Coordinates of C-alpha atoms in Angstrom, one line a residue:
M5 CA -8.3 -21.8 24.3
T6 CA -10.4 -24.9 24.9
A7 CA -9.7 -28.3 23.3
A8 CA -12.9 -27.9 21.3
S9 CA -12.0 -24.4 20.0
D10 CA -8.5 -25.6 19.3
A11 CA -9.9 -28.5 17.3
S12 CA -12.2 -26.2 15.4
R13 CA -9.3 -23.9 14.6
R14 CA -7.3 -26.8 13.3
E15 CA -10.3 -28.0 11.2
F16 CA -10.7 -24.5 9.7
L17 CA -7.0 -24.1 8.9
G18 CA -6.9 -27.6 7.4
A19 CA -9.9 -26.8 5.2
L20 CA -8.3 -23.6 4.1
G21 CA -5.1 -25.4 3.2
V22 CA -7.1 -28.0 1.2
G23 CA -8.9 -25.2 -0.5
V24 CA -5.7 -23.4 -1.5
A25 CA -4.1 -26.6 -2.7
A26 CA -7.2 -27.4 -4.8
A27 CA -7.1 -23.8 -6.1
G28 CA -3.5 -24.3 -7.2
S29 CA -4.6 -27.4 -9.2
L30 CA -7.4 -25.4 -10.8
A31 CA -5.1 -22.5 -11.7
T32 CA -2.5 -24.9 -13.2
E33 CA -5.2 -26.7 -15.1
A34 CA -6.5 -23.4 -16.5
T35 CA -3.1 -22.3 -17.6
A36 CA -2.5 -25.7 -19.3
Q37 CA -5.8 -25.3 -21.1
G38 CA -4.6 -22.0 -22.6
A39 CA -6.3 -19.4 -20.3
A40 CA -5.1 -15.9 -21.0
P41 CA -2.3 -15.0 -18.6
L42 CA -3.0 -12.1 -16.2
K43 CA -1.4 -8.8 -16.8
I44 CA -0.2 -7.8 -13.3
V45 CA 0.7 -4.3 -12.1
D46 CA 2.0 -4.1 -8.6
F47 CA 0.7 -1.0 -6.8
H48 CA 2.8 -1.2 -3.6
N49 CA 6.5 -0.6 -4.2
H50 CA 9.2 1.7 -2.8
Y51 CA 12.3 3.3 -4.3
M52 CA 14.8 5.8 -3.0
G53 CA 17.5 7.1 -5.5
P54 CA 21.2 6.4 -4.8
S55 CA 21.9 10.1 -4.2
W56 CA 20.2 9.9 -0.8
T57 CA 21.8 9.1 2.5
L58 CA 19.6 6.6 4.3
T59 CA 19.1 6.8 8.1
N60 CA 17.1 3.6 8.7
L61 CA 20.3 1.5 9.3
A62 CA 21.2 3.6 12.3
K63 CA 17.8 2.8 13.9
A64 CA 18.1 -1.0 13.3
P65 CA 19.0 -3.3 16.2
P66 CA 22.2 -5.3 15.6
A67 CA 20.4 -8.5 14.7
A68 CA 18.4 -6.8 12.0
R69 CA 21.3 -4.9 10.4
P70 CA 22.1 -7.5 7.7
A71 CA 18.4 -7.6 6.6
V72 CA 18.3 -3.7 6.5
E73 CA 21.5 -3.5 4.5
A74 CA 20.1 -5.9 1.9
L75 CA 16.9 -3.9 1.8
N76 CA 18.8 -0.7 1.3
R77 CA 20.7 -2.1 -1.6
N78 CA 17.5 -3.0 -3.4
L79 CA 15.8 0.2 -2.3
Q80 CA 18.5 2.4 -4.0
S81 CA 19.2 0.3 -7.1
Q82 CA 17.4 1.1 -10.4
E83 CA 18.9 -2.2 -11.7
A84 CA 17.3 -4.2 -8.9
L85 CA 14.0 -2.4 -9.3
L86 CA 13.8 -3.0 -13.1
S87 CA 15.1 -6.6 -12.9
S88 CA 12.5 -7.4 -10.2
V89 CA 9.7 -6.7 -12.6
E90 CA 10.9 -9.6 -14.8
T91 CA 11.8 -11.8 -11.9
A92 CA 8.4 -11.4 -10.3
G93 CA 6.6 -12.1 -13.6
I94 CA 4.7 -8.9 -13.6
A95 CA 4.2 -6.1 -16.2
A96 CA 4.9 -3.0 -14.1
R97 CA 5.4 -1.5 -10.7
V98 CA 3.9 1.7 -9.2
I99 CA 6.7 3.2 -7.1
N100 CA 6.8 5.7 -4.2
T101 CA 9.4 7.2 -2.0
P102 CA 8.8 7.3 1.8
T103 CA 10.7 10.1 3.6
A104 CA 11.0 7.8 6.6
F105 CA 14.1 6.3 5.1
I106 CA 15.9 9.7 5.3
E107 CA 14.5 11.2 8.5
D108 CA 16.8 12.2 11.2
A109 CA 16.3 11.2 14.9
D110 CA 13.8 14.1 15.3
G111 CA 11.8 13.0 12.2
K112 CA 13.1 15.9 10.0
I113 CA 14.2 15.6 6.4
P114 CA 16.7 17.8 4.5
P115 CA 15.3 21.1 3.1
G116 CA 13.9 20.8 -0.4
A117 CA 13.9 17.0 -0.1
I118 CA 10.2 16.5 -1.2
E119 CA 10.6 18.5 -4.3
R120 CA 13.8 16.8 -5.2
I121 CA 12.2 13.3 -4.6
N122 CA 9.4 14.2 -6.9
D123 CA 11.7 15.5 -9.6
Q124 CA 13.7 12.3 -9.5
M125 CA 10.6 10.1 -9.5
A126 CA 9.3 11.8 -12.6
E127 CA 12.6 11.4 -14.4
L128 CA 12.8 7.7 -13.5
A129 CA 9.2 6.9 -14.4
G130 CA 9.5 8.9 -17.6
K131 CA 12.4 6.7 -18.8
H132 CA 10.4 3.5 -18.4
P133 CA 6.8 4.2 -19.5
G134 CA 4.5 1.3 -19.1
K135 CA 7.0 -0.5 -16.8
L136 CA 7.2 2.1 -13.9
Y137 CA 4.5 4.5 -12.7
G138 CA 5.5 7.1 -10.2
L139 CA 3.6 8.5 -7.2
A140 CA 4.4 11.9 -5.8
T141 CA 5.6 12.2 -2.2
V142 CA 3.9 14.9 -0.1
N143 CA 3.8 15.9 3.5
A144 CA 0.0 15.7 3.9
F145 CA 0.1 17.6 7.2
S146 CA 1.7 20.8 5.7
G147 CA -1.6 22.4 4.7
D148 CA -1.6 24.4 1.5
T149 CA 2.1 23.7 1.0
G150 CA 1.4 20.0 0.5
A151 CA -1.5 20.8 -1.9
R152 CA 0.7 23.1 -4.0
E153 CA 3.5 20.5 -4.3
L154 CA 1.0 17.8 -5.2
T155 CA -0.5 20.0 -7.9
R156 CA 3.0 20.7 -9.3
A157 CA 3.9 17.0 -9.2
V158 CA 0.8 16.0 -11.1
N159 CA 0.4 18.9 -13.6
E160 CA 4.0 19.6 -14.4
L161 CA 5.8 16.3 -13.6
K162 CA 3.0 14.0 -14.7
L163 CA 3.1 11.8 -11.6
R164 CA -0.1 9.7 -11.3
G165 CA -0.9 9.8 -7.6
V166 CA 0.4 10.7 -4.2
F167 CA 2.0 8.7 -1.4
V168 CA 1.3 10.0 2.2
E169 CA 2.0 8.8 5.7
S170 CA -1.0 7.8 7.9
A171 CA 0.1 10.2 10.7
K172 CA 2.7 12.7 11.8
R173 CA 3.3 13.3 15.5
D174 CA -0.1 13.9 17.1
L175 CA -1.9 14.3 13.8
V176 CA -3.7 11.5 11.9
L177 CA -4.7 11.7 8.3
G178 CA -8.1 13.4 8.1
A179 CA -7.0 16.2 10.5
K180 CA -7.7 19.7 9.2
E181 CA -4.0 20.1 8.3
S182 CA -4.3 17.3 5.8
R183 CA -7.5 18.4 4.1
P184 CA -5.9 20.7 1.5
T185 CA -3.7 17.9 0.2
L186 CA -6.6 15.4 0.2
A187 CA -8.8 18.0 -1.6
A188 CA -6.1 18.6 -4.2
A189 CA -5.8 14.9 -4.9
A190 CA -9.6 14.7 -5.5
T191 CA -9.6 17.8 -7.7
L192 CA -6.7 16.4 -9.7
G193 CA -8.3 13.0 -10.0
V194 CA -5.5 11.0 -8.5
P195 CA -5.4 8.4 -5.8
V196 CA -3.9 8.8 -2.3
F197 CA -1.8 5.9 -1.1
V198 CA -2.1 5.9 2.7
H199 CA 1.0 4.2 4.1
P200 CA 1.7 2.9 7.6
L201 CA 4.5 4.3 9.7
T202 CA 6.3 3.6 12.9
D203 CA 4.7 5.4 15.8
P204 CA 7.2 5.6 18.7
A205 CA 4.7 5.0 21.5
L206 CA 3.0 2.0 19.8
H207 CA 6.4 0.6 18.6
K208 CA 7.7 0.7 22.2
R209 CA 4.6 -1.1 23.5
F210 CA 4.3 -3.7 20.7
S211 CA 7.9 -4.4 19.7
S212 CA 8.4 -6.6 22.7
T213 CA 6.1 -9.2 21.0
G214 CA 8.5 -9.5 18.0
R215 CA 8.2 -8.7 14.3
M216 CA 4.5 -9.4 14.3
G217 CA 4.0 -6.9 17.0
V218 CA 5.9 -4.3 15.0
R219 CA 3.6 -4.9 12.0
L220 CA 0.6 -4.7 14.3
A221 CA 1.8 -1.3 15.6
R222 CA 2.2 0.0 12.0
G223 CA -1.1 -1.5 11.0
T224 CA -2.8 0.3 13.9
I225 CA -1.7 3.7 12.6
N226 CA -3.0 2.7 9.1
N227 CA -6.3 1.7 10.6
A228 CA -6.5 5.0 12.6
A229 CA -6.1 7.0 9.4
L230 CA -9.0 5.2 7.8
I231 CA -11.3 5.6 10.8
S232 CA -10.3 9.2 11.2
M233 CA -11.4 10.0 7.6
L234 CA -14.6 8.0 8.0
E235 CA -15.6 9.4 11.4
G236 CA -14.1 12.9 10.9
G237 CA -16.2 13.7 7.8
T238 CA -13.3 13.7 5.3
F239 CA -15.2 11.7 2.7
D240 CA -18.3 13.9 3.2
E241 CA -16.2 17.1 2.7
I242 CA -14.3 15.6 -0.3
P243 CA -16.7 13.4 -2.2
K244 CA -14.4 12.5 -5.0
L245 CA -11.5 11.4 -2.8
Q246 CA -10.0 7.9 -3.5
V247 CA -7.6 6.4 -1.0
V248 CA -5.7 3.2 -1.1
M249 CA -5.0 1.4 2.2
T250 CA -2.6 -1.4 2.8
T251 CA -3.6 -4.9 3.8
L252 CA -2.6 -3.9 7.4
A253 CA -5.7 -1.7 7.5
M254 CA -8.1 -4.7 7.1
G255 CA -9.1 -4.3 10.7
G256 CA -10.5 -0.8 10.0
I257 CA -12.2 -2.0 6.9
L258 CA -13.9 -4.8 8.9
L259 CA -15.0 -2.3 11.5
A260 CA -16.4 0.0 8.9
G261 CA -18.3 -2.9 7.4
G262 CA -19.9 -3.6 10.8
F263 CA -18.5 -7.2 10.7
G264 CA -21.1 -8.0 8.1
D265 CA -24.3 -6.9 9.9
G266 CA -24.4 -3.2 8.7
S267 CA -23.9 -1.8 12.2
G268 CA -20.7 0.1 11.3
I269 CA -19.1 3.0 13.1
R270 CA -21.6 5.3 11.4
S271 CA -24.7 3.9 9.6
D272 CA -23.3 4.7 6.2
A273 CA -19.8 3.6 6.9
P274 CA -20.0 0.5 4.7
A275 CA -21.2 2.5 1.7
L276 CA -18.6 5.2 2.3
T277 CA -15.9 2.7 2.4
R278 CA -17.0 0.9 -0.7
R279 CA -17.1 4.3 -2.5
H280 CA -13.8 5.8 -1.4
V281 CA -11.5 3.0 -0.2
Y282 CA -9.2 0.6 -2.1
V283 CA -7.0 -2.0 -0.5
D284 CA -3.9 -3.8 -1.7
T285 CA -3.2 -7.6 -1.6
M286 CA 0.1 -7.5 0.4
G287 CA 0.8 -11.1 1.4
I288 CA -1.4 -12.5 -1.4
H289 CA -3.3 -14.6 1.1
P290 CA -6.5 -16.2 -0.4
A291 CA -8.6 -15.6 2.7
V292 CA -7.5 -11.9 2.8
V293 CA -8.2 -11.4 -0.9
R294 CA -11.7 -13.0 -0.4
C295 CA -12.4 -10.8 2.6
A296 CA -11.3 -7.6 0.7
V297 CA -13.5 -8.5 -2.3
D298 CA -16.5 -9.2 -0.1
L299 CA -16.2 -5.9 1.9
L300 CA -15.1 -3.5 -0.9
G301 CA -15.9 -5.3 -4.2
A302 CA -13.5 -6.7 -6.8
D303 CA -13.3 -3.2 -8.3
H304 CA -11.7 -1.8 -5.2
V305 CA -8.9 -4.4 -4.6
L306 CA -5.4 -3.8 -6.0
M307 CA -2.5 -6.2 -6.5
G308 CA 0.4 -5.0 -4.2
T309 CA 3.4 -6.7 -2.6
D310 CA 5.4 -4.0 -0.7
W311 CA 8.6 -4.5 -2.7
P312 CA 11.5 -4.5 -1.7
I313 CA 10.4 -4.9 1.9
M314 CA 8.8 -8.1 0.7
V315 CA 10.3 -9.8 -2.3
E316 CA 7.6 -12.0 -3.7
K317 CA 8.5 -14.7 -6.3
S318 CA 6.2 -16.5 -8.7
V319 CA 3.6 -13.7 -8.3
P320 CA 1.4 -14.9 -11.2
E321 CA 1.1 -18.4 -9.8
R322 CA 0.4 -17.2 -6.3
L323 CA -2.2 -14.7 -7.5
Q324 CA -3.9 -17.3 -9.7
K325 CA -4.1 -19.7 -6.7
A326 CA -5.7 -17.0 -4.5
F327 CA -8.2 -16.1 -7.3
A328 CA -9.2 -19.7 -7.9
H329 CA -9.7 -20.2 -4.1
C330 CA -11.9 -17.1 -4.0
G331 CA -14.0 -18.2 -7.0
L332 CA -13.5 -14.9 -8.9
T333 CA -14.5 -14.5 -12.5
A334 CA -12.0 -13.8 -15.2
A335 CA -13.1 -10.2 -15.3
E336 CA -12.7 -9.8 -11.5
Q337 CA -9.3 -11.4 -11.6
Q338 CA -8.0 -8.9 -14.2
M339 CA -9.5 -6.0 -12.3
I340 CA -7.4 -6.9 -9.2
A341 CA -4.3 -7.9 -11.2
S342 CA -4.0 -4.6 -13.0
G343 CA -7.3 -3.1 -14.2
N344 CA -8.2 -1.2 -11.0
T345 CA -4.7 0.2 -10.6
L346 CA -4.5 1.4 -14.2
K347 CA -7.9 3.0 -14.0
L348 CA -7.0 4.8 -10.7
L349 CA -3.8 6.1 -12.3
G350 CA -5.6 7.3 -15.3
V351 CA -3.8 4.9 -17.6
A352 CA -6.9 3.0 -18.7

């Protein structure tokens, strides 16, 4: 990096910092003047009932074990989940159960685990209507089996969407094995939350660069799922499919948008992405929120934090600062805070 480019980078970061600080003042002033507080529904949250034996601690390096132990306590505690809604200053959480927390060394889960997970999720969400919304867990790469379980989870258990992994072994979402589950979601009118996962090969390559490298590896898989669905014709075959990507997939969303000049992966990639893809706000960074809105539209961005992996405090204040920095209208702010999520879930 040259001295000139380094100076330019410092100027950009300084300007961004000033903008965020000014946005904070604007948000505080708006609140003081009696602006209606945002109703916030967090789309990106995980929960695994206390009856399960977690396997993630065995995979953790010694230095990370205290953090994983703390994570597991929250992950398996209904009390922590429910109290976190109040602590974060939000109205509700949308919860899902990743099977990665109970996989053995070969990536296998106990027989009947998925059905049991969905039964437990429906029971928990049913006890706390309006505060917890449950997503089904499905192996998207199990063909018609996944589609049948998703149909049961939505029609019988009244779960409001489905959580799937971006990949499984050599398969990436969008592969023919995943099409029945994706088609079922579209027919049922529920969103598909496409979540990152740890790919052994990428993890080995990137983990030497530290925690950021681990996130990059997981984000790469999330991006690969998006590109696979775009390039592989999934959205052409399933025109009513609605998928939610995490912030870690912003690279793929940028590629699909052609970096702003329309020359995407395929000529209609920007339009396809705007029609089918939503993204969460994990990290609540003003620049990321602005980028997501510019690429997808305010009606395709969802508030999400990744609780309890990330425990965000003062969510309303941080979200207001980001919105003020982005120059969003009151209607756009409420869309992102909860409106888009509730609409996707069929609540509003």
